[in-house]
CSV table of C-alpha atoms in Angstrom, one decimal:
chain,number,residue,atom,x,y,z
R,1,UNK,CA,-84.7,225.8,84.2
R,2,UNK,CA,-82.2,224.2,86.6
R,3,UNK,CA,-81.1,221.6,84.1
R,4,UNK,CA,-80.2,224.3,81.6
R,5,UNK,CA,-78.4,226.4,84.2
R,6,UNK,CA,-76.3,223.3,85.1
R,7,UNK,CA,-75.5,222.5,81.5
R,8,UNK,CA,-75.3,226.0,80.1
R,9,UNK,CA,-71.8,225.5,78.6
R,10,UNK,CA,-73.0,222.4,76.7
R,11,UNK,CA,-76.1,224.0,75.4
R,12,UNK,CA,-74.3,227.2,74.3
R,13,UNK,CA,-71.5,225.4,72.6
R,14,UNK,CA,-74.0,223.3,70.6
R,15,UNK,CA,-76.7,225.9,69.9
R,16,UNK,CA,-74.4,228.7,68.8
R,17,UNK,CA,-73.1,226.5,66.0
R,18,UNK,CA,-76.6,226.5,64.5
R,19,UNK,CA,-77.5,229.2,62.0
R,20,UNK,CA,-81.2,229.3,63.0
R,21,UNK,CA,-82.8,230.5,66.2
R,22,UNK,CA,-83.3,228.1,69.1
R,23,UNK,CA,-86.0,228.7,71.7
R,24,UNK,CA,-86.5,226.1,74.5
R,25,UNK,CA,-89.9,226.2,76.3
R,26,UNK,CA,-91.1,224.3,79.4
R,27,UNK,CA,-94.6,223.0,80.1
R,28,UNK,CA,-95.6,226.3,81.5
R,29,UNK,CA,-94.8,228.0,78.2
R,30,UNK,CA,-92.0,229.9,79.8
R,31,UNK,CA,-88.8,230.4,77.8
R,32,UNK,CA,-85.9,228.7,79.5
R,33,UNK,CA,-83.1,229.0,77.0
R,34,UNK,CA,-82.3,230.7,73.7
R,35,UNK,CA,-79.3,231.0,71.4
R,36,UNK,CA,-77.8,234.2,70.1
R,37,UNK,CA,-79.4,233.8,66.7
R,38,UNK,CA,-82.9,233.7,68.4
R,39,UNK,CA,-82.0,236.8,70.5
R,40,UNK,CA,-81.0,238.6,67.3
R,41,UNK,CA,-84.2,237.5,65.4
R,42,UNK,CA,-86.4,238.9,68.1
R,43,UNK,CA,-84.1,242.0,68.8
R,44,UNK,CA,-83.4,241.1,72.4
R,45,UNK,CA,-80.1,241.2,74.3
R,46,UNK,CA,-78.4,237.9,75.0
R,47,UNK,CA,-80.3,236.1,77.8
R,48,UNK,CA,-83.0,238.7,78.0
R,49,UNK,CA,-85.7,236.4,76.8
R,50,UNK,CA,-85.0,233.7,79.4
R,51,UNK,CA,-87.7,233.5,82.0
R,52,UNK,CA,-90.2,235.4,79.9
R,53,UNK,CA,-93.5,233.9,78.7
R,54,UNK,CA,-93.5,232.5,75.2
R,55,UNK,CA,-96.3,235.0,74.4
R,56,UNK,CA,-93.7,237.8,74.6
R,57,UNK,CA,-92.5,236.9,71.1
R,58,UNK,CA,-96.0,236.1,69.6
R,59,UNK,CA,-98.2,238.9,68.2
R,60,UNK,CA,-101.2,239.4,70.5
R,61,UNK,CA,-103.8,238.6,67.9
R,62,UNK,CA,-102.3,235.1,67.5
R,63,UNK,CA,-102.3,234.3,71.3
R,64,UNK,CA,-105.7,232.4,71.2
R,65,UNK,CA,-104.8,230.4,68.1
R,66,UNK,CA,-101.4,229.6,69.6
R,67,UNK,CA,-102.9,228.1,72.8
R,68,UNK,CA,-105.0,225.7,70.6
R,69,UNK,CA,-101.9,224.7,68.7
R,70,UNK,CA,-100.0,224.0,72.0
R,71,UNK,CA,-102.8,221.8,73.3
R,72,UNK,CA,-102.9,219.8,70.1
R,73,UNK,CA,-99.1,219.4,70.1
R,74,UNK,CA,-98.9,218.1,73.7
R,75,UNK,CA,-101.7,215.6,72.9
R,76,UNK,CA,-99.5,214.0,70.2
R,77,UNK,CA,-96.0,215.0,71.7
R,78,UNK,CA,-94.0,214.3,68.5
R,79,UNK,CA,-91.6,216.2,66.2
R,80,UNK,CA,-93.5,218.4,63.7
R,81,UNK,CA,-93.5,221.8,62.0
R,82,UNK,CA,-95.9,224.1,63.8
R,83,UNK,CA,-99.0,225.3,61.9
R,84,UNK,CA,-97.8,223.6,58.8
R,85,UNK,CA,-99.4,225.1,55.7
R,86,UNK,CA,-100.4,228.3,57.5
R,87,UNK,CA,-98.5,231.6,58.0
R,88,UNK,CA,-96.8,232.2,61.4
R,89,UNK,CA,-95.5,235.5,62.7
R,90,UNK,CA,-93.1,236.5,65.4
R,91,UNK,CA,-93.1,239.7,67.5
R,92,UNK,CA,-89.8,241.5,67.9
R,93,UNK,CA,-89.0,243.7,70.9
R,94,UNK,CA,-89.4,246.7,68.6
R,95,UNK,CA,-93.0,245.8,68.0
R,96,UNK,CA,-92.3,244.7,64.4
R,97,UNK,CA,-93.9,241.5,63.2
R,98,UNK,CA,-92.1,239.1,60.8
R,99,UNK,CA,-93.0,235.8,59.1
R,100,UNK,CA,-91.3,232.7,60.5
R,101,UNK,CA,-91.4,228.9,60.4
R,102,UNK,CA,-91.0,226.8,63.5
R,103,UNK,CA,-89.8,223.1,63.9
R,104,UNK,CA,-90.9,221.6,67.2
R,105,UNK,CA,-88.8,218.9,68.9
R,106,UNK,CA,-90.1,217.5,72.3
R,107,UNK,CA,-87.7,216.1,74.8
R,108,UNK,CA,-87.8,215.2,78.5
R,109,UNK,CA,-85.4,215.8,81.4
R,110,UNK,CA,-85.9,214.4,84.9
R,111,UNK,CA,-87.5,217.7,86.1
R,112,UNK,CA,-90.1,217.9,83.3
R,113,UNK,CA,-91.0,218.1,79.6
R,114,UNK,CA,-89.6,220.6,77.2
R,115,UNK,CA,-90.0,221.6,73.6
R,116,UNK,CA,-87.0,222.8,71.5
R,117,UNK,CA,-88.2,225.1,68.8
R,118,UNK,CA,-86.1,225.7,65.7
R,119,UNK,CA,-87.0,229.2,64.4
R,120,UNK,CA,-86.5,230.1,60.7
R,121,UNK,CA,-86.9,233.7,59.5
R,122,UNK,CA,-89.0,233.5,56.3
R,123,UNK,CA,-88.7,237.1,55.3
R,124,UNK,CA,-86.2,236.5,52.6
R,125,UNK,CA,-88.0,233.5,51.3
R,126,UNK,CA,-91.3,235.5,51.1
R,127,UNK,CA,-89.4,238.2,49.2
R,128,UNK,CA,-88.1,235.6,46.7
R,129,UNK,CA,-91.7,234.3,46.3
R,130,UNK,CA,-92.9,237.8,45.4
R,131,UNK,CA,-90.1,238.2,42.9
R,132,UNK,CA,-91.0,234.9,41.3
R,133,UNK,CA,-94.6,235.9,41.0
R,134,UNK,CA,-93.6,239.2,39.5
R,135,UNK,CA,-91.3,237.4,37.0
R,136,UNK,CA,-94.1,235.0,36.0
R,137,UNK,CA,-96.6,237.8,35.6
R,138,UNK,CA,-94.1,239.7,33.4
R,139,UNK,CA,-93.4,236.7,31.3
R,140,UNK,CA,-97.2,236.1,30.8
R,141,UNK,CA,-97.6,239.7,29.7
R,142,UNK,CA,-94.7,239.4,27.3
R,143,UNK,CA,-96.1,236.2,25.8
R,144,UNK,CA,-99.5,237.7,25.2
R,145,UNK,CA,-98.1,240.9,23.7
R,146,UNK,CA,-95.9,239.0,21.2
R,147,UNK,CA,-98.7,236.6,20.3
R,148,UNK,CA,-101.0,239.5,19.5
R,149,UNK,CA,-98.4,241.5,17.5
R,150,UNK,CA,-96.5,238.8,15.5
R,151,UNK,CA,-97.7,235.5,14.2
R,152,UNK,CA,-94.1,234.4,13.4
R,153,UNK,CA,-92.9,234.5,17.0
R,154,UNK,CA,-94.2,231.0,17.9
R,155,UNK,CA,-90.7,229.6,18.0
R,156,UNK,CA,-89.6,232.4,20.4
R,157,UNK,CA,-92.6,231.8,22.6
R,158,UNK,CA,-91.7,228.1,22.8
R,159,UNK,CA,-88.2,229.0,23.9
R,160,UNK,CA,-89.5,231.3,26.5
R,161,UNK,CA,-91.8,228.6,27.9
R,162,UNK,CA,-88.8,226.2,28.1
R,163,UNK,CA,-86.8,228.8,30.0
R,164,UNK,CA,-89.7,229.2,32.4
R,165,UNK,CA,-89.9,225.5,33.0
R,166,UNK,CA,-86.2,225.3,33.5
R,167,UNK,CA,-86.4,228.2,36.0
R,168,UNK,CA,-89.3,226.5,37.9
R,169,UNK,CA,-87.4,223.2,38.0
R,170,UNK,CA,-84.4,225.0,39.4
R,171,UNK,CA,-86.5,226.7,42.0
R,172,UNK,CA,-88.1,223.4,43.0
R,173,UNK,CA,-84.7,221.8,43.3
R,174,UNK,CA,-83.5,224.6,45.5
R,175,UNK,CA,-86.5,224.4,47.7
R,176,UNK,CA,-86.1,220.6,48.0
R,177,UNK,CA,-82.5,221.1,49.0
R,178,UNK,CA,-83.4,223.7,51.6
R,179,UNK,CA,-86.1,221.3,52.9
R,180,UNK,CA,-83.5,218.5,53.2
R,181,UNK,CA,-81.1,220.8,54.9
R,182,UNK,CA,-83.7,221.8,57.5
R,183,UNK,CA,-84.6,218.2,58.1
R,184,UNK,CA,-80.9,217.4,58.6
R,185,UNK,CA,-80.6,220.3,61.2
R,186,UNK,CA,-83.7,219.0,63.0
R,187,UNK,CA,-82.3,215.5,63.0
R,188,UNK,CA,-79.0,216.8,64.3
R,189,UNK,CA,-80.7,218.6,67.2
R,190,UNK,CA,-82.8,215.5,68.0
R,191,UNK,CA,-79.6,213.4,67.9
R,192,UNK,CA,-77.8,215.8,70.3
R,193,UNK,CA,-80.7,215.9,72.7
R,194,UNK,CA,-80.9,212.1,72.8
R,195,UNK,CA,-77.1,211.6,73.1
R,196,UNK,CA,-76.9,214.0,76.1
R,197,UNK,CA,-80.1,212.9,77.8
R,198,UNK,CA,-79.0,209.4,78.5
R,199,UNK,CA,-75.6,210.2,80.3
R,200,UNK,CA,-77.2,213.2,82.1
R,201,UNK,CA,-79.9,210.9,83.5
R,202,UNK,CA,-77.3,208.4,84.6
R,203,UNK,CA,-75.2,211.1,86.3
R,204,UNK,CA,-78.3,212.5,88.1
R,205,UNK,CA,-79.4,209.1,89.3
R,206,UNK,CA,-76.0,208.0,90.5
R,207,UNK,CA,-75.4,211.4,92.2
R,208,UNK,CA,-78.7,211.0,94.1
R,209,UNK,CA,-77.8,207.5,95.2
R,210,UNK,CA,-74.3,208.4,96.4
R,211,UNK,CA,-75.8,210.9,98.8
R,212,UNK,CA,-77.8,208.0,100.4
R,213,UNK,CA,-74.9,205.8,101.1
R,214,UNK,CA,-73.3,207.4,104.2
R,215,UNK,CA,-72.0,204.5,106.3
R,216,UNK,CA,-68.6,202.8,106.0
R,217,UNK,CA,-69.9,199.5,104.9
R,218,UNK,CA,-71.6,201.2,101.9
R,219,UNK,CA,-68.3,202.5,100.5
R,220,UNK,CA,-68.4,199.9,97.7
R,221,UNK,CA,-71.8,201.1,96.5
R,222,UNK,CA,-70.6,204.7,96.6
R,223,UNK,CA,-67.5,203.8,94.6
R,224,UNK,CA,-69.7,202.0,92.0
R,225,UNK,CA,-71.9,205.1,91.5
R,226,UNK,CA,-68.9,207.4,91.5
R,227,UNK,CA,-67.4,205.3,88.7
R,228,UNK,CA,-70.7,205.6,86.8
R,229,UNK,CA,-70.6,209.4,87.1
R,230,UNK,CA,-67.0,209.4,86.0
R,231,UNK,CA,-67.7,207.2,83.0
R,232,UNK,CA,-70.8,209.3,81.9
R,233,UNK,CA,-68.9,212.5,82.2
R,234,UNK,CA,-66.1,211.0,80.1
R,235,UNK,CA,-68.6,210.0,77.5
R,236,UNK,CA,-70.1,213.5,77.4
R,237,UNK,CA,-66.7,215.0,77.1
R,238,UNK,CA,-65.9,212.6,74.2
R,239,UNK,CA,-69.1,213.7,72.4
R,240,UNK,CA,-68.3,217.3,72.9
R,241,UNK,CA,-64.7,216.7,71.6
R,242,UNK,CA,-66.2,215.1,68.5
R,243,UNK,CA,-68.4,218.2,67.8
R,244,UNK,CA,-65.5,220.6,68.4
R,245,UNK,CA,-63.3,218.5,66.1
R,246,UNK,CA,-66.0,218.8,63.4
R,247,UNK,CA,-66.0,222.6,63.8
R,248,UNK,CA,-62.2,222.8,63.6
R,249,UNK,CA,-62.1,220.6,60.5
R,250,UNK,CA,-64.8,222.6,58.7
R,251,UNK,CA,-63.0,225.8,59.4
R,252,UNK,CA,-59.6,224.5,58.7
R,253,UNK,CA,-58.4,225.3,62.2
R,254,UNK,CA,-57.1,221.9,63.2
R,255,UNK,CA,-53.4,222.0,64.1
R,256,UNK,CA,-51.4,218.8,63.6
R,257,UNK,CA,-48.2,218.1,65.4
R,258,UNK,CA,-46.0,215.3,64.1
R,259,UNK,CA,-43.5,213.7,66.5
R,260,UNK,CA,-41.5,210.5,66.9
R,261,UNK,CA,-43.2,208.0,69.1
R,262,UNK,CA,-43.3,204.2,69.9
R,263,UNK,CA,-45.9,202.3,67.9
R,264,UNK,CA,-46.3,199.6,70.6
R,265,UNK,CA,-47.0,202.3,73.2
R,266,UNK,CA,-49.8,203.8,71.2
R,267,UNK,CA,-51.3,200.4,70.4
R,268,UNK,CA,-51.1,199.2,74.0
R,269,UNK,CA,-52.8,202.3,75.2
R,270,UNK,CA,-55.6,202.2,72.6
R,271,UNK,CA,-56.2,198.5,73.3
R,272,UNK,CA,-56.2,199.0,77.1
R,273,UNK,CA,-58.9,201.6,76.8
R,274,UNK,CA,-61.0,199.5,74.4
R,275,UNK,CA,-60.8,196.5,76.8
R,276,UNK,CA,-62.9,198.6,79.2
R,277,UNK,CA,-65.9,198.3,76.8
R,278,UNK,CA,-65.5,194.7,75.5
R,279,UNK,CA,-68.5,192.4,75.8
R,280,UNK,CA,-68.3,189.1,77.6
R,281,UNK,CA,-65.8,186.8,75.8
R,282,UNK,CA,-64.6,189.4,73.3
R,283,UNK,CA,-60.8,189.7,72.8
R,284,UNK,CA,-58.4,191.7,70.6
R,285,UNK,CA,-55.6,190.0,68.8
R,286,UNK,CA,-52.5,192.3,68.8
R,287,UNK,CA,-50.0,192.7,66.0
R,288,UNK,CA,-46.6,191.1,66.5
R,289,UNK,CA,-43.0,192.4,66.1
R,290,UNK,CA,-43.8,196.1,66.6
R,291,UNK,CA,-41.8,196.7,69.8
R,292,UNK,CA,-38.9,198.4,68.1
R,293,UNK,CA,-41.0,200.4,65.6
R,294,UNK,CA,-40.9,204.2,65.9
R,295,UNK,CA,-43.2,206.4,63.8
R,296,UNK,CA,-43.1,210.0,62.8
R,297,UNK,CA,-46.7,211.1,62.6
R,298,UNK,CA,-49.4,212.9,64.7
R,299,UNK,CA,-49.7,210.6,67.7
R,300,UNK,CA,-53.1,212.0,68.8
R,301,UNK,CA,-54.8,211.5,65.5
R,302,UNK,CA,-53.5,207.9,65.2
R,303,UNK,CA,-54.9,207.2,68.7
R,304,UNK,CA,-58.2,208.8,67.8
R,305,UNK,CA,-58.5,206.8,64.5
R,306,UNK,CA,-57.6,203.4,66.0
R,307,UNK,CA,-59.8,203.9,69.0
R,308,UNK,CA,-62.7,204.7,66.8
R,309,UNK,CA,-62.3,201.6,64.7
R,310,UNK,CA,-61.7,199.3,67.7
R,311,UNK,CA,-64.7,200.8,69.6
R,312,UNK,CA,-66.9,200.2,66.6
R,313,UNK,CA,-65.7,196.6,66.1
R,314,UNK,CA,-66.4,195.8,69.8
R,315,UNK,CA,-69.8,197.6,69.7
R,316,UNK,CA,-71.1,195.9,66.6
R,317,UNK,CA,-69.7,192.4,67.3
R,318,UNK,CA,-71.3,189.7,69.4
R,319,UNK,CA,-70.0,188.2,72.6
R,320,UNK,CA,-67.3,185.6,72.5
R,321,UNK,CA,-65.9,187.0,69.2
R,322,UNK,CA,-62.4,188.1,68.2
R,323,UNK,CA,-61.1,191.4,66.8
R,324,UNK,CA,-57.9,191.4,64.8
R,325,UNK,CA,-55.6,194.4,64.7
R,326,UNK,CA,-52.9,194.0,62.1
R,327,UNK,CA,-50.0,196.3,61.0
R,328,UNK,CA,-48.1,196.4,57.7
R,329,UNK,CA,-45.0,198.6,57.4
R,330,UNK,CA,-42.8,199.7,54.5
R,331,UNK,CA,-40.4,202.6,53.9
R,332,UNK,CA,-43.0,205.2,53.1
R,333,UNK,CA,-46.3,204.2,54.8
R,334,UNK,CA,-47.9,202.1,57.5
R,335,UNK,CA,-51.2,200.3,57.1
R,336,UNK,CA,-53.5,199.4,60.0
R,337,UNK,CA,-56.3,196.8,59.6
R,338,UNK,CA,-59.1,196.2,62.1
R,339,UNK,CA,-61.2,193.1,61.3
R,340,UNK,CA,-64.3,192.0,63.2
R,341,UNK,CA,-66.9,189.2,62.9
R,342,UNK,CA,-69.8,191.6,63.6
R,343,UNK,CA,-73.1,192.5,62.0
R,344,UNK,CA,-71.5,194.1,58.9
R,345,UNK,CA,-72.9,197.0,56.9
R,346,UNK,CA,-75.8,196.7,54.4
R,347,UNK,CA,-74.6,197.1,50.9
R,348,UNK,CA,-77.0,200.0,50.1
R,349,UNK,CA,-75.6,201.9,53.1
R,350,UNK,CA,-71.9,201.4,52.4
R,351,UNK,CA,-71.6,204.4,50.1
R,352,UNK,CA,-72.8,206.7,52.9
R,353,UNK,CA,-70.8,205.2,55.8
R,354,UNK,CA,-68.4,208.2,56.0
R,355,UNK,CA,-71.2,210.8,55.6
R,356,UNK,CA,-71.7,213.0,58.7
R,357,UNK,CA,-74.6,211.9,61.0
R,358,UNK,CA,-75.3,208.9,58.8
R,359,UNK,CA,-76.1,205.6,60.5
R,360,UNK,CA,-76.7,202.3,58.7
R,361,UNK,CA,-80.3,200.9,59.0
R,362,UNK,CA,-79.1,197.9,61.1
R,363,UNK,CA,-77.6,200.1,63.9
R,364,UNK,CA,-80.4,202.7,64.4
R,365,UNK,CA,-81.3,201.3,67.8
R,366,UNK,CA,-77.6,201.3,68.9
R,367,UNK,CA,-76.3,204.4,70.6
R,368,UNK,CA,-74.0,206.6,68.5
R,369,UNK,CA,-73.8,210.0,66.8
R,370,UNK,CA,-72.8,209.0,63.3
R,371,UNK,CA,-69.8,211.4,63.2
R,372,UNK,CA,-66.8,209.3,64.3
R,373,UNK,CA,-65.8,207.9,60.9
R,374,UNK,CA,-66.5,211.2,59.2
R,375,UNK,CA,-64.0,212.9,61.7
R,376,UNK,CA,-61.4,210.1,61.2
R,377,UNK,CA,-61.5,210.5,57.4
R,378,UNK,CA,-61.2,214.3,57.6
R,379,UNK,CA,-58.1,214.0,59.8
R,380,UNK,CA,-56.5,211.3,57.7
R,381,UNK,CA,-57.0,213.2,54.5
R,382,UNK,CA,-55.4,216.3,56.1
R,383,UNK,CA,-52.4,214.1,57.0
R,384,UNK,CA,-52.1,212.6,53.5
R,385,UNK,CA,-53.6,209.3,54.5
R,386,UNK,CA,-56.8,207.5,53.8
R,387,UNK,CA,-59.4,205.1,55.2
R,388,UNK,CA,-61.2,202.3,53.3
R,389,UNK,CA,-63.3,199.3,54.3
R,390,UNK,CA,-64.8,196.0,53.1
R,391,UNK,CA,-68.0,194.7,54.7
R,392,UNK,CA,-70.5,191.9,54.4
R,393,UNK,CA,-73.8,191.8,56.2
R,394,UNK,CA,-73.9,189.4,59.2
R,395,UNK,CA,-70.3,188.3,58.4
R,396,UNK,CA,-68.1,191.3,59.5
R,397,UNK,CA,-66.1,194.3,58.4
R,398,UNK,CA,-62.5,195.2,57.8
R,399,UNK,CA,-61.4,198.9,58.1
R,400,UNK,CA,-58.0,199.9,56.7
R,401,UNK,CA,-56.0,203.0,57.6
R,402,UNK,CA,-53.1,204.1,55.5
R,403,UNK,CA,-50.7,206.8,56.7
R,404,UNK,CA,-47.4,208.2,55.3
R,405,UNK,CA,-44.5,208.0,57.8
R,406,UNK,CA,-41.7,209.8,56.1
R,407,UNK,CA,-40.4,213.1,57.8
């Protein structure tokens, strides 16, 4: 419970962006956190469910069966849909039962194990299934009636069958798309849990160790752990900013401010920050003859875009390698190129590289959210620019940004 109280703002900001209900349960089967959607599903006030047993939102006749499901889940401790293939029901505060589906996502914090349940209200889907059954029954009756009455309606019956098959195909396609969307949401929650778990663990460990170094000669160790805490907090803030940027882009609320600024100042600042994460022997080759160049664009978005490309180049390149940052300028536009000698992008993954949450198969074990390039492309498109790339596996990649510079 304490971990969720300390990070309530983070949890609320992320969970409230989800359209389904979220219920987080500890090992004692007590509810430690919910989002507004879950509170509305079960007809509770905001925060009213926190601290209550999970059995509060489960119909009494299912309590025994649920305990057996929980035991089996903790034995395997893996992502799954609860009671797959069987009907599940939730219990609202009003006493009303309703059908639901639950996706389970285990995760661990220093103080214990938790399960994040993604709750889907299946009432509407059940209603649609009933409508489909009624439609099929009506069609069967109609076919039998026409077959008995008229022998010359075979062609019409064949057309009716084709329409039915088409309707069934459309329904299957819709269900498949819904399944893929649910899987994407589950993947997103798992990604967020993983991305926040690592820096939070680092912060907690360093904070604990700082308290143990109390003498003057241990100042250097204190400084080291304080820097670790600062770096992890900065990293969490960067992840949060990315998610907030996605929300603003999706809702069309991003505000752009174009000003005049020095190109060399921006590049020096971006390269300075990137130097902090360079591996041993890595270096960045800077563009020449840009000291007198002044641009009219959104300075913040340019910094964000170049930082993203340089960070990726450093992260996915080996030690003792070079990264080239080049600039081409004409009267109407400016072109930035970031070239590395890194691992490259597999050809089959290249068409998805700007998709949100997508990560190429050769970087799945490397930390990242898969949203940076998607955000950069969204901002550049809004500013009338573009981003392209060329890549070869195990040879390297070149990403190119084009921006208009006229007032």
